[in-house]
Coordinates of C-alpha atoms in Angstrom, one line a residue:
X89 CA 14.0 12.1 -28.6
X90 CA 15.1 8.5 -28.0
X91 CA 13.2 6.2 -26.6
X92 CA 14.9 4.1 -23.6
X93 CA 15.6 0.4 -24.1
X94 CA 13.2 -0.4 -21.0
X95 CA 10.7 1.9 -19.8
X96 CA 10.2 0.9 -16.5
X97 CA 6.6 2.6 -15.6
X98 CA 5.3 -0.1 -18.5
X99 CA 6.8 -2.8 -16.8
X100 CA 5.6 -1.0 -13.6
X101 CA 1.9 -1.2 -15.2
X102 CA 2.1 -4.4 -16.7
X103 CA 3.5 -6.1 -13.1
X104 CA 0.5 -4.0 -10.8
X105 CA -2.0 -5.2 -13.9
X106 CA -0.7 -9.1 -13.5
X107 CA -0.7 -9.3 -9.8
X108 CA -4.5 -7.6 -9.3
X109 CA -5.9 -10.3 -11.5
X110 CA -3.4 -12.9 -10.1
X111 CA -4.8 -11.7 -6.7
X112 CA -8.5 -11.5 -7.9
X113 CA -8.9 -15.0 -9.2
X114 CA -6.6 -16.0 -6.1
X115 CA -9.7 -14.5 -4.1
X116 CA -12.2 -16.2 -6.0
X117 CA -10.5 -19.6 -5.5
X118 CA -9.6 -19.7 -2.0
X119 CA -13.5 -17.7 -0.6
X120 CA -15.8 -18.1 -3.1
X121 CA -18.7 -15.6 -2.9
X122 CA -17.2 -14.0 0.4
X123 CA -14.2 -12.8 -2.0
X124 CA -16.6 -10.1 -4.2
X125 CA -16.1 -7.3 -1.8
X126 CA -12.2 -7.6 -2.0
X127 CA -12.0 -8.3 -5.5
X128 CA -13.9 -5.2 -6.1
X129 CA -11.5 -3.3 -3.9
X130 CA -8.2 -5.1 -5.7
X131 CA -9.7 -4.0 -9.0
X132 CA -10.4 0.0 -7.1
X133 CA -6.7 -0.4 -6.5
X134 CA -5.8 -1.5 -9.7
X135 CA -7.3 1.3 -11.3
X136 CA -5.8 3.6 -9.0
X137 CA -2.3 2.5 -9.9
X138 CA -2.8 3.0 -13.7
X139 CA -4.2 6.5 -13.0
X140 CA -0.9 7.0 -11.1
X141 CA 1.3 5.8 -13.8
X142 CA -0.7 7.8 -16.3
X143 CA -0.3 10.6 -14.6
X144 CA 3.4 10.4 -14.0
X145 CA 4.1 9.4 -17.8
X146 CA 2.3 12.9 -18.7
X147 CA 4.4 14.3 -16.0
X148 CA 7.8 13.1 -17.5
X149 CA 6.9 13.6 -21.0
X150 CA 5.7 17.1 -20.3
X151 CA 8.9 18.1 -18.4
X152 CA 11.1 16.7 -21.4
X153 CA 9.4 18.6 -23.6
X154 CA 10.0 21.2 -21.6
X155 CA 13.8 20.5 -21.4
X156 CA 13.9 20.2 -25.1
X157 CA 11.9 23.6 -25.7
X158 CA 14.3 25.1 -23.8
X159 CA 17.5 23.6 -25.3
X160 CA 16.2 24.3 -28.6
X161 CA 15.4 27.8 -27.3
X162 CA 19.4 28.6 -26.2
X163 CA 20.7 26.9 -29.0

């Protein structure tokens, strides 16, 4: 199988990835110690996305397989 030229869920991951820490250390800059509890929940979030992404890159590549399986299967 080919790989696409731009996989967009990486670019996806690596934009949600850049903006939490953008966001965290934006936090940290503008309230000081008052910013822990939203840090924590920016970094909750940010793991949340990548679970999200994981789990629709296992999605996708399962269902190609799939797809291929069942060309190979006909052919």
């Amino acid at each position: 199988m080919a790989r696409p030229a731009f996989d967009t869920l990486r670019a996806l991951a690596i934009a949600s990835q850049a903006l939490g820490f953008i966001l965290i250390i934006t936090l940290e800059t503008v309230m000081g110690d008052a910013a822990r509890p939203w840090q924590g929940w920016t970094l909750a979030a940010m793991v949340v996305v990548a679970l999200w992404i994981a789990l629709v890159r296992l999605y996708r590549r399962n269902k190609a397989r799939k797809a291929w399986a069942r060309q190979r299967a006909d052919d």
